[in-house]
Tab-separated table of C-alpha atoms and ligand atoms in Angstrom:
chain	number	residue	atom	x	y	z
A	218	MET	CA	15.336	75.011	69.568
A	219	ASN	CA	17.679	75.477	66.783
A	220	ILE	CA	19.044	72.526	65.485
A	221	TYR	CA	22.620	72.075	66.177
A	222	PRO	CA	24.430	71.906	62.768
A	223	GLU	CA	26.482	70.035	63.010
A	224	PHE	CA	25.855	65.865	63.713
A	225	ILE	CA	27.308	65.688	67.551
A	226	SER	CA	28.429	61.662	67.729
A	227	TYR	CA	28.430	59.402	71.481
A	228	GLY	CA	32.683	59.692	70.260
A	229	ARG	CA	35.646	60.165	68.729
A	230	GLN	CA	39.568	61.251	69.094
A	231	SER	CA	40.886	64.540	68.931
A	232	ILE	CA	43.866	65.440	66.437
A	233	ASP	CA	46.310	68.059	67.017
A	234	GLU	CA	49.262	69.434	64.240
A	235	ASP	CA	51.621	67.227	66.653
A	236	ASP	CA	49.537	64.402	66.197
A	237	ILE	CA	50.720	64.476	62.293
A	238	GLN	CA	53.602	65.913	62.999
A	239	ALA	CA	54.223	62.389	64.883
A	240	VAL	CA	53.363	59.956	61.987
A	241	VAL	CA	54.496	62.090	59.242
A	242	GLU	CA	58.089	62.268	60.897
A	243	THR	CA	57.586	58.019	60.931
A	244	LEU	CA	57.036	58.480	57.379
A	245	ARG	CA	60.514	59.613	56.471
A	246	SER	CA	62.212	57.451	58.509
A	247	PRO	CA	63.749	54.187	57.233
A	248	LEU	CA	61.110	52.127	59.425
A	249	LEU	CA	57.548	52.129	58.730
A	250	THR	CA	55.960	48.778	60.762
A	251	GLN	CA	58.560	46.603	63.392
A	252	GLY	CA	60.475	50.012	63.933
A	253	PRO	CA	61.890	52.064	67.083
A	254	LYS	CA	57.831	53.467	67.517
A	255	VAL	CA	56.285	50.399	68.248
A	256	ILE	CA	58.933	48.928	71.054
A	257	GLU	CA	58.909	52.817	72.836
A	258	PHE	CA	55.076	53.483	72.852
A	259	GLU	CA	54.879	50.016	74.334
A	260	GLN	CA	57.149	50.954	77.275
A	261	ALA	CA	55.738	54.286	77.154
A	262	VAL	CA	52.155	52.803	78.223
A	263	ALA	CA	53.555	50.109	80.848
A	264	ASP	CA	54.839	52.447	81.979
A	265	TYR	CA	51.439	54.742	82.096
A	266	VAL	CA	49.085	52.018	83.602
A	267	GLY	CA	52.555	50.326	86.598
A	268	ALA	CA	52.642	46.634	84.516
A	269	LYS	CA	56.304	44.984	83.826
A	270	TYR	CA	55.005	44.339	79.885
A	271	ALA	CA	53.386	45.225	76.721
A	272	VAL	CA	52.567	44.085	73.784
A	273	ALA	CA	50.847	45.937	70.819
A	274	PHE	CA	48.520	45.029	68.329
A	275	CYS	CA	47.156	45.693	65.207
A	276	ASN	CA	43.969	46.083	67.612
A	277	GLY	CA	42.351	45.133	70.005
A	278	THR	CA	39.733	42.111	68.446
A	279	ALA	CA	43.738	41.014	68.140
A	280	ALA	CA	45.473	41.674	71.277
A	281	LEU	CA	42.100	39.424	73.206
A	282	HIS	CA	42.456	36.983	70.830
A	283	GLY	CA	46.304	36.913	71.763
A	284	ALA	CA	45.964	37.053	74.986
A	285	CYS	CA	43.378	33.961	75.545
A	286	TYR	CA	46.309	32.292	73.436
A	287	ALA	CA	49.058	32.889	75.847
A	288	ALA	CA	46.232	32.123	79.084
A	289	GLY	CA	46.070	28.682	77.504
A	290	ILE	CA	41.972	28.652	76.219
A	291	GLY	CA	41.148	26.630	74.269
A	292	GLN	CA	38.455	22.799	73.185
A	293	GLY	CA	36.598	21.754	76.370
A	294	ASP	CA	37.946	25.710	78.327
A	295	GLU	CA	34.599	27.664	79.771
A	296	VAL	CA	35.569	31.179	80.489
A	297	ILE	CA	33.145	33.637	82.454
A	298	THR	CA	32.429	37.155	80.818
A	299	THR	CA	29.337	39.408	80.502
A	300	PRO	CA	26.596	40.091	78.375
A	301	LEU	CA	26.742	44.290	78.435
A	302	THR	CA	30.016	43.639	76.401
A	303	PHE	CA	31.030	44.045	72.273
A	304	ALA	CA	30.992	40.911	70.853
A	305	ALA	CA	34.832	40.509	70.787
A	306	SER	CA	34.854	40.178	74.906
A	307	ALA	CA	33.870	36.690	74.228
A	308	ASN	CA	34.822	36.365	70.047
A	309	CYS	CA	37.627	36.025	71.682
A	310	VAL	CA	37.432	32.904	73.225
A	311	ARG	CA	35.770	31.436	69.962
A	312	TYR	CA	38.534	31.700	68.207
A	313	VAL	CA	40.477	29.837	70.311
A	314	GLY	CA	37.828	27.368	70.186
A	315	GLY	CA	36.467	28.092	74.599
A	316	THR	CA	33.785	27.820	75.407
A	317	VAL	CA	31.940	31.642	76.592
A	318	VAL	CA	30.010	31.376	80.242
A	319	PHE	CA	27.370	35.016	80.658
A	320	ALA	CA	26.934	36.127	83.678
A	321	ASP	CA	24.857	38.932	84.496
A	322	ILE	CA	25.745	42.082	85.561
A	323	ASP	CA	25.575	44.284	89.049
A	324	GLU	CA	22.248	46.791	88.106
A	325	ARG	CA	23.626	49.518	89.660
A	326	THR	CA	27.464	49.665	88.297
A	327	TYR	CA	26.354	47.720	84.984
A	328	ASN	CA	29.053	45.483	85.638
A	329	ILE	CA	29.486	41.853	85.947
A	330	ASP	CA	28.205	40.610	89.679
A	331	PRO	CA	31.013	38.892	90.923
A	332	GLN	CA	28.406	36.600	93.025
A	333	GLU	CA	27.477	36.173	89.254
A	334	ILE	CA	30.895	34.852	88.663
A	335	ARG	CA	30.943	32.429	91.576
A	336	LYS	CA	27.783	31.175	91.112
A	337	SER	CA	29.383	30.054	86.967
A	338	ILE	CA	31.798	28.438	87.460
A	339	THR	CA	32.473	24.878	86.915
A	340	SER	CA	35.218	21.677	86.670
A	341	ARG	CA	35.694	23.315	83.206
A	342	THR	CA	36.431	26.840	83.766
A	343	LYS	CA	39.338	28.486	82.755
A	344	ALA	CA	39.533	31.986	83.189
A	345	ILE	CA	37.154	35.390	83.263
A	346	ILE	CA	37.437	37.548	81.007
A	347	PRO	CA	35.640	40.676	82.792
A	348	VAL	CA	34.915	44.457	81.063
A	349	ASP	CA	34.795	48.247	82.718
A	350	PHE	CA	31.944	49.077	81.233
A	351	THR	CA	31.661	52.473	80.247
A	352	GLY	CA	34.893	52.675	81.764
A	353	GLN	CA	33.990	52.075	85.120
A	354	PRO	CA	36.369	49.890	86.999
A	355	VAL	CA	35.277	46.214	87.964
A	356	ASP	CA	35.786	45.001	91.402
A	357	MET	CA	39.498	43.901	91.474
A	358	ASP	CA	39.755	42.629	94.410
A	359	VAL	CA	36.744	40.732	95.223
A	360	ILE	CA	37.218	39.344	91.483
A	361	MET	CA	40.493	38.066	91.687
A	362	ASP	CA	39.796	36.475	94.995
A	363	ILE	CA	37.840	34.059	93.312
A	364	ALA	CA	40.977	33.840	90.854
A	365	LYS	CA	43.164	33.031	93.042
A	366	GLU	CA	40.421	30.629	94.734
A	367	HIS	CA	39.711	28.441	91.462
A	368	ASN	CA	42.513	28.760	89.966
A	369	LEU	CA	41.091	30.872	87.078
A	370	ILE	CA	43.492	33.492	85.227
A	371	VAL	CA	41.613	36.480	84.170
A	372	ILE	CA	42.256	38.604	81.145
A	373	GLU	CA	40.668	42.720	81.728
A	374	ASP	CA	39.091	44.435	78.519
A	375	GLY	CA	40.227	47.194	79.563
A	376	ALA	CA	38.856	48.614	76.720
A	377	HIS	CA	36.710	51.532	78.027
A	378	SER	CA	39.379	52.223	80.971
A	379	LEU	CA	43.363	53.523	80.133
A	380	GLY	CA	43.627	55.501	83.245
A	381	ALA	CA	40.842	55.066	84.826
A	382	GLU	CA	42.277	53.635	89.138
A	383	TYR	CA	40.828	51.130	91.373
A	384	LYS	CA	42.121	51.853	94.765
A	385	GLY	CA	44.832	54.181	93.681
A	386	LYS	CA	45.511	51.091	91.626
A	387	LYS	CA	45.075	52.053	87.455
A	388	VAL	CA	43.685	49.789	85.257
A	389	GLY	CA	46.910	47.252	83.972
A	390	SER	CA	47.660	46.320	86.784
A	391	LEU	CA	45.534	44.513	88.446
A	392	ALA	CA	44.651	41.664	86.486
A	393	ASP	CA	46.595	39.251	84.524
A	394	MET	CA	46.944	40.413	81.384
A	395	THR	CA	44.772	43.369	80.084
A	396	MET	CA	43.045	44.543	77.196
A	397	PHE	CA	43.443	48.396	75.594
A	398	SER	CA	42.345	48.893	72.716
A	399	PHE	CA	43.159	52.639	70.401
A	400	HIS	CA	40.322	52.879	68.230
A	401	PRO	CA	39.606	56.316	67.056
A	402	VAL	CA	36.364	55.681	69.798
A	403	LYS	CA	38.461	54.510	72.934
A	404	PRO	CA	40.660	57.181	75.375
A	405	VAL	CA	43.546	58.337	73.277
A	406	THR	CA	44.089	56.499	69.339
A	407	THR	CA	45.576	54.794	67.005
A	408	ALA	CA	43.448	54.552	63.848
A	409	GLU	CA	42.944	50.996	64.577
A	410	GLY	CA	45.307	49.698	67.305
A	411	GLY	CA	45.420	47.815	70.953
A	412	VAL	CA	47.860	46.137	73.362
A	413	ILE	CA	48.107	43.799	76.102
A	414	VAL	CA	50.478	44.080	79.250
A	415	THR	CA	50.834	41.617	81.591
A	416	ASP	CA	53.430	41.198	84.596
A	417	SER	CA	54.573	37.504	83.304
A	418	GLU	CA	57.002	37.286	81.595
A	419	GLU	CA	55.639	33.897	80.387
A	420	TYR	CA	52.720	35.826	78.638
A	421	TYR	CA	54.843	37.670	76.670
A	422	LYS	CA	57.082	35.977	75.149
A	423	ARG	CA	53.473	33.746	74.536
A	424	LEU	CA	51.542	37.016	73.342
A	425	LEU	CA	55.026	37.897	71.102
A	426	ARG	CA	55.411	34.841	69.215
A	427	PHE	CA	51.273	34.731	68.473
A	428	ARG	CA	51.939	38.348	67.184
A	429	SER	CA	54.143	37.257	63.946
A	430	HIS	CA	53.439	34.088	63.034
A	431	GLY	CA	53.974	32.347	65.634
A	432	ILE	CA	58.334	32.337	64.855
A	433	GLU	CA	60.440	33.085	67.421
A	434	ALA	CA	64.135	33.694	67.417
A	435	THR	CA	66.211	30.060	68.513
A	436	ASP	CA	69.049	29.608	70.225
A	437	TYR	CA	70.551	27.155	66.599
A	438	ALA	CA	70.684	31.345	65.142
A	439	THR	CA	74.760	30.629	66.432
A	440	THR	CA	74.988	27.327	65.067
A	441	GLN	CA	72.504	27.458	61.076
A	442	GLY	CA	73.044	31.263	60.858
A	443	SER	CA	71.911	34.338	61.571
A	444	TRP	CA	69.452	33.708	59.023
A	445	TYR	CA	67.993	31.045	60.688
A	446	TYR	CA	64.360	31.277	62.836
A	447	GLU	CA	61.657	28.585	63.766
A	448	MET	CA	58.271	28.832	63.560
A	449	THR	CA	57.108	26.777	66.751
A	450	ASP	CA	53.282	27.024	66.259
A	451	LEU	CA	50.351	28.758	64.934
A	452	GLY	CA	51.160	32.439	65.170
A	453	TYR	CA	49.113	35.503	62.828
A	454	ASN	CA	50.314	38.889	61.823
A	455	TYR	CA	49.017	41.364	64.176
A	456	ARG	CA	51.465	43.668	64.033
A	457	MET	CA	50.955	46.608	65.203
A	458	THR	CA	53.224	49.707	62.627
A	459	ASP	CA	54.705	51.956	63.550
A	460	LEU	CA	52.547	55.166	62.268
A	461	GLN	CA	50.207	53.988	64.312
A	462	ALA	CA	52.734	54.064	66.964
A	463	ALA	CA	53.546	56.739	66.157
A	464	LEU	CA	50.959	58.565	66.748
A	465	GLY	CA	49.620	56.613	69.692
A	466	LEU	CA	52.661	58.321	72.303
A	467	SER	CA	51.628	61.374	71.050
A	468	GLN	CA	48.025	60.957	72.026
A	469	LEU	CA	49.313	58.787	75.186
A	470	LYS	CA	51.032	62.559	76.667
A	471	LYS	CA	47.075	63.319	76.473
A	472	LEU	CA	45.384	61.104	78.062
A	473	ASP	CA	45.530	62.582	81.393
A	474	CYS	CA	43.673	65.852	80.026
A	475	PHE	CA	41.518	64.200	77.761
A	476	LEU	CA	40.268	61.550	81.559
A	477	GLU	CA	39.785	65.693	83.136
A	478	ARG	CA	37.366	66.728	81.013
A	479	ARG	CA	35.028	63.806	80.401
A	480	ARG	CA	35.913	63.633	83.443
A	481	GLU	CA	34.118	66.879	84.613
A	482	ILE	CA	31.157	66.342	81.828
A	483	ALA	CA	29.873	63.311	83.499
A	484	THR	CA	29.581	65.183	86.878
A	485	ILE	CA	27.774	67.527	84.922
A	486	TYR	CA	25.645	65.073	83.190
A	487	THR	CA	24.756	63.146	86.860
A	488	LYS	CA	24.365	67.636	88.364
A	489	GLU	CA	21.763	68.153	85.498
A	490	LEU	CA	20.051	64.837	85.091
A	491	SER	CA	19.280	63.915	88.764
A	492	LYS	CA	17.351	66.993	88.945
A	493	ILE	CA	14.448	65.211	85.744
A	494	THR	CA	12.408	62.304	87.460
A	495	GLY	CA	12.464	58.661	86.633
A	496	VAL	CA	15.965	58.982	84.862
A	497	ARG	CA	18.140	57.567	86.449
A	498	VAL	CA	21.883	58.018	86.288
A	499	PRO	CA	24.986	55.704	86.911
A	500	GLU	CA	25.971	55.244	89.459
A	501	GLN	CA	30.256	54.619	91.607
A	502	LEU	CA	31.125	51.603	92.583
A	503	GLU	CA	33.236	53.012	96.348
A	504	GLY	CA	37.296	54.014	95.663
A	505	THR	CA	37.143	53.839	92.336
A	506	THR	CA	37.899	56.592	90.205
A	507	SER	CA	36.065	55.504	86.052
A	508	GLY	CA	37.779	56.737	82.481
A	509	TRP	CA	34.289	57.642	80.868
A	510	HIS	CA	33.917	56.224	77.995
A	511	LEU	CA	30.543	56.842	77.938
A	512	TYR	CA	27.459	57.954	79.503
A	513	MET	CA	24.548	56.260	79.890
A	514	ILE	CA	21.108	57.493	82.316
A	515	GLN	CA	17.803	54.602	81.990
A	516	HIS	CA	14.551	55.654	82.349
A	517	GLU	CA	11.811	53.497	83.304
A	518	ARG	CA	8.890	54.629	81.985
A	519	ALA	CA	10.212	56.602	78.925
A	520	ASN	CA	9.833	55.192	75.554
A	521	ARG	CA	13.484	54.696	74.859
A	522	LYS	CA	13.316	54.654	70.524
A	523	GLN	CA	10.766	57.936	70.608
A	524	VAL	CA	13.306	59.434	73.065
A	525	PHE	CA	16.027	58.269	70.821
A	526	ASP	CA	14.837	58.760	67.216
A	527	ALA	CA	13.728	62.541	68.697
A	528	MET	CA	17.270	63.089	69.476
A	529	ARG	CA	18.909	62.139	66.384
A	530	VAL	CA	16.323	64.368	64.623
A	531	ALA	CA	18.177	66.983	67.256
A	532	ASN	CA	22.108	66.198	65.586
A	533	ILE	CA	22.121	64.328	68.377
A	534	GLY	CA	24.662	60.781	68.071
A	535	VAL	CA	22.959	59.146	71.162
A	536	HIS	CA	23.805	56.173	70.884
A	537	VAL	CA	22.456	51.870	72.505
A	538	HIS	CA	25.511	50.177	74.387
A	539	TYR	CA	25.494	47.037	74.387
A	540	ILE	CA	23.175	44.583	72.186
A	541	PRO	CA	23.431	41.394	75.236
A	542	VAL	CA	25.911	39.509	73.465
A	543	TYR	CA	24.224	36.712	73.723
A	544	TRP	CA	20.906	38.064	70.786
A	545	HIS	CA	22.909	37.892	68.515
A	546	PRO	CA	22.197	35.200	65.792
A	547	TYR	CA	25.719	33.567	65.961
A	548	TYR	CA	25.376	32.796	69.154
A	549	GLN	CA	21.504	32.146	69.532
A	550	GLN	CA	22.627	29.373	67.459
A	551	LEU	CA	24.769	28.270	69.223
A	552	GLY	CA	22.472	27.188	71.137
A	553	TYR	CA	21.875	30.319	73.875
A	554	ARG	CA	18.236	31.762	74.653
A	555	ARG	CA	16.826	35.359	76.065
A	556	GLY	CA	16.678	35.563	79.718
A	557	LEU	CA	19.495	34.287	80.358
A	558	CYS	CA	20.317	37.095	82.216
A	559	PRO	CA	17.808	38.963	82.966
A	560	VAL	CA	19.051	41.803	85.300
A	561	ALA	CA	21.643	42.796	81.666
A	562	GLU	CA	18.712	41.935	79.511
A	563	HIS	CA	15.889	44.942	81.627
A	564	TRP	CA	19.076	47.092	81.938
A	565	TYR	CA	19.698	47.320	77.603
A	566	GLU	CA	16.218	47.412	77.208
A	567	LYS	CA	16.325	51.312	78.948
A	568	ALA	CA	19.540	52.255	78.535
A	569	MET	CA	20.180	55.222	76.421
A	570	THR	CA	24.201	56.197	75.247
A	571	LEU	CA	24.553	60.247	75.779
A	572	PRO	CA	27.351	61.441	73.940
A	573	LEU	CA	30.419	62.307	76.036
A	574	HIS	CA	34.429	62.864	74.517
A	575	GLN	CA	36.775	65.364	75.298
A	576	ALA	CA	36.297	67.984	72.488
A	577	LEU	CA	32.884	68.267	73.325
A	578	SER	CA	31.599	72.611	74.333
A	579	THR	CA	29.883	73.469	77.003
A	580	THR	CA	27.889	74.345	74.422
A	581	GLN	CA	26.692	70.837	72.958
A	582	ILE	CA	26.493	69.526	76.397
A	583	ASN	CA	23.634	72.782	77.461
A	584	TYR	CA	22.464	71.613	74.345
A	585	ILE	CA	22.155	67.376	74.794
A	586	LEU	CA	21.036	68.251	77.768
A	587	ASP	CA	17.853	70.281	77.038
A	588	ASN	CA	16.613	67.849	74.340
A	589	LEU	CA	16.982	64.883	76.431
A	590	LYS	CA	14.914	67.372	78.863
A	591	ASN	CA	12.745	67.917	76.376
A	592	ASN	CA	11.687	64.970	74.763
A	593	ILE	CA	12.196	62.472	77.831
B	39	LIG	C1	36.282	48.371	71.237
B	39	LIG	C2	36.707	47.003	72.607
B	39	LIG	C3	37.098	45.864	72.383
B	39	LIG	C4	37.527	45.581	70.804
B	39	LIG	O1	38.281	46.497	69.765
B	39	LIG	P1	39.225	47.320	68.599
B	39	LIG	O2	40.097	48.193	68.728
B	39	LIG	O3	37.985	47.765	68.451
B	39	LIG	O4	39.689	45.391	68.009
B	39	LIG	C5	36.844	44.923	72.915
B	39	LIG	N1	36.109	44.982	73.887
B	39	LIG	C6	35.210	46.306	73.976
B	39	LIG	C7	34.444	47.015	75.368
B	39	LIG	C8	35.565	47.525	72.825
B	39	LIG	O5	34.671	48.319	73.605
């Protein structure tokens, strides 16, 4: 078989002329940051997902940091999350001094298992950070019930799931706070960027303060003079620029189209890969519509490294998401040990990500499928 001439990456952005125009217009405008575009973008994201408030950040990790701050997580607090995620879902807890507790996954959906969340709760548990891994929403009704029962805050990591639905509702309208990322491999992009959506005015105000040095406008301004402001807490400069927001506004218009194509490709993959013995295709929780950020297969018997290397030689950007977070040296040094979440660890050893994004052509999809069939 001829090798495909370009590297087919597992995920990538789609930028059109109108995206470029949107950024150029903002470049010509008086304000490159703290202008009107960020506010417009926040409103558009909030409207799209059905949340009251949105606060944009310079990236998704900063947004998660903000959410942990807004939730009041600190030293001595435990926060439960999944080991099968990008490290940022756990790192944000460490930024504010909290302790990460990893709960195992459900091997069918790859998402955190609500029963494992239940088992991990102690008197110190303060919050849960469920991750909609691969774009498939977690079982939010069950998770919100557990949270209510134990008075916990739920921060959903929706980095993969912008536009995904759970029982007819968009992700972003379900948890106390939800984070979306706009990194170029994510559903839509602002180059770097992130957002927290919430219905809570209190969280909203704390997020705004945290994003901009811990500074807020105060009533004193009326007596002191209009230059006056106060820094009331130690915040950061985590702001998104108007250039990013302009790109985000333009990208958001295409999100539904992108998602439609991602779902089409996932359907083709599932149909074709189900025919190969030994290949396990991703199962979907009833009542959910995935955003299909990632398409991941498992094979119990194949030598993953061999298959992976053969695919890479063929210019196919297969990947593996993710190394269990607590396997990383940083978490090992904190005392987490291998074997903590056996289901996730077993899953990780067998899993492989296939390329999936809106710009994949039918030729590329067939090429990927043919190569997989030949190599597995
Ligand atoms: C991408 C990602 C993040 C972090 O987002 P950035 O915008 O890259 O900082 C967090 N969690 C998950 C699951 C992600 O995939």
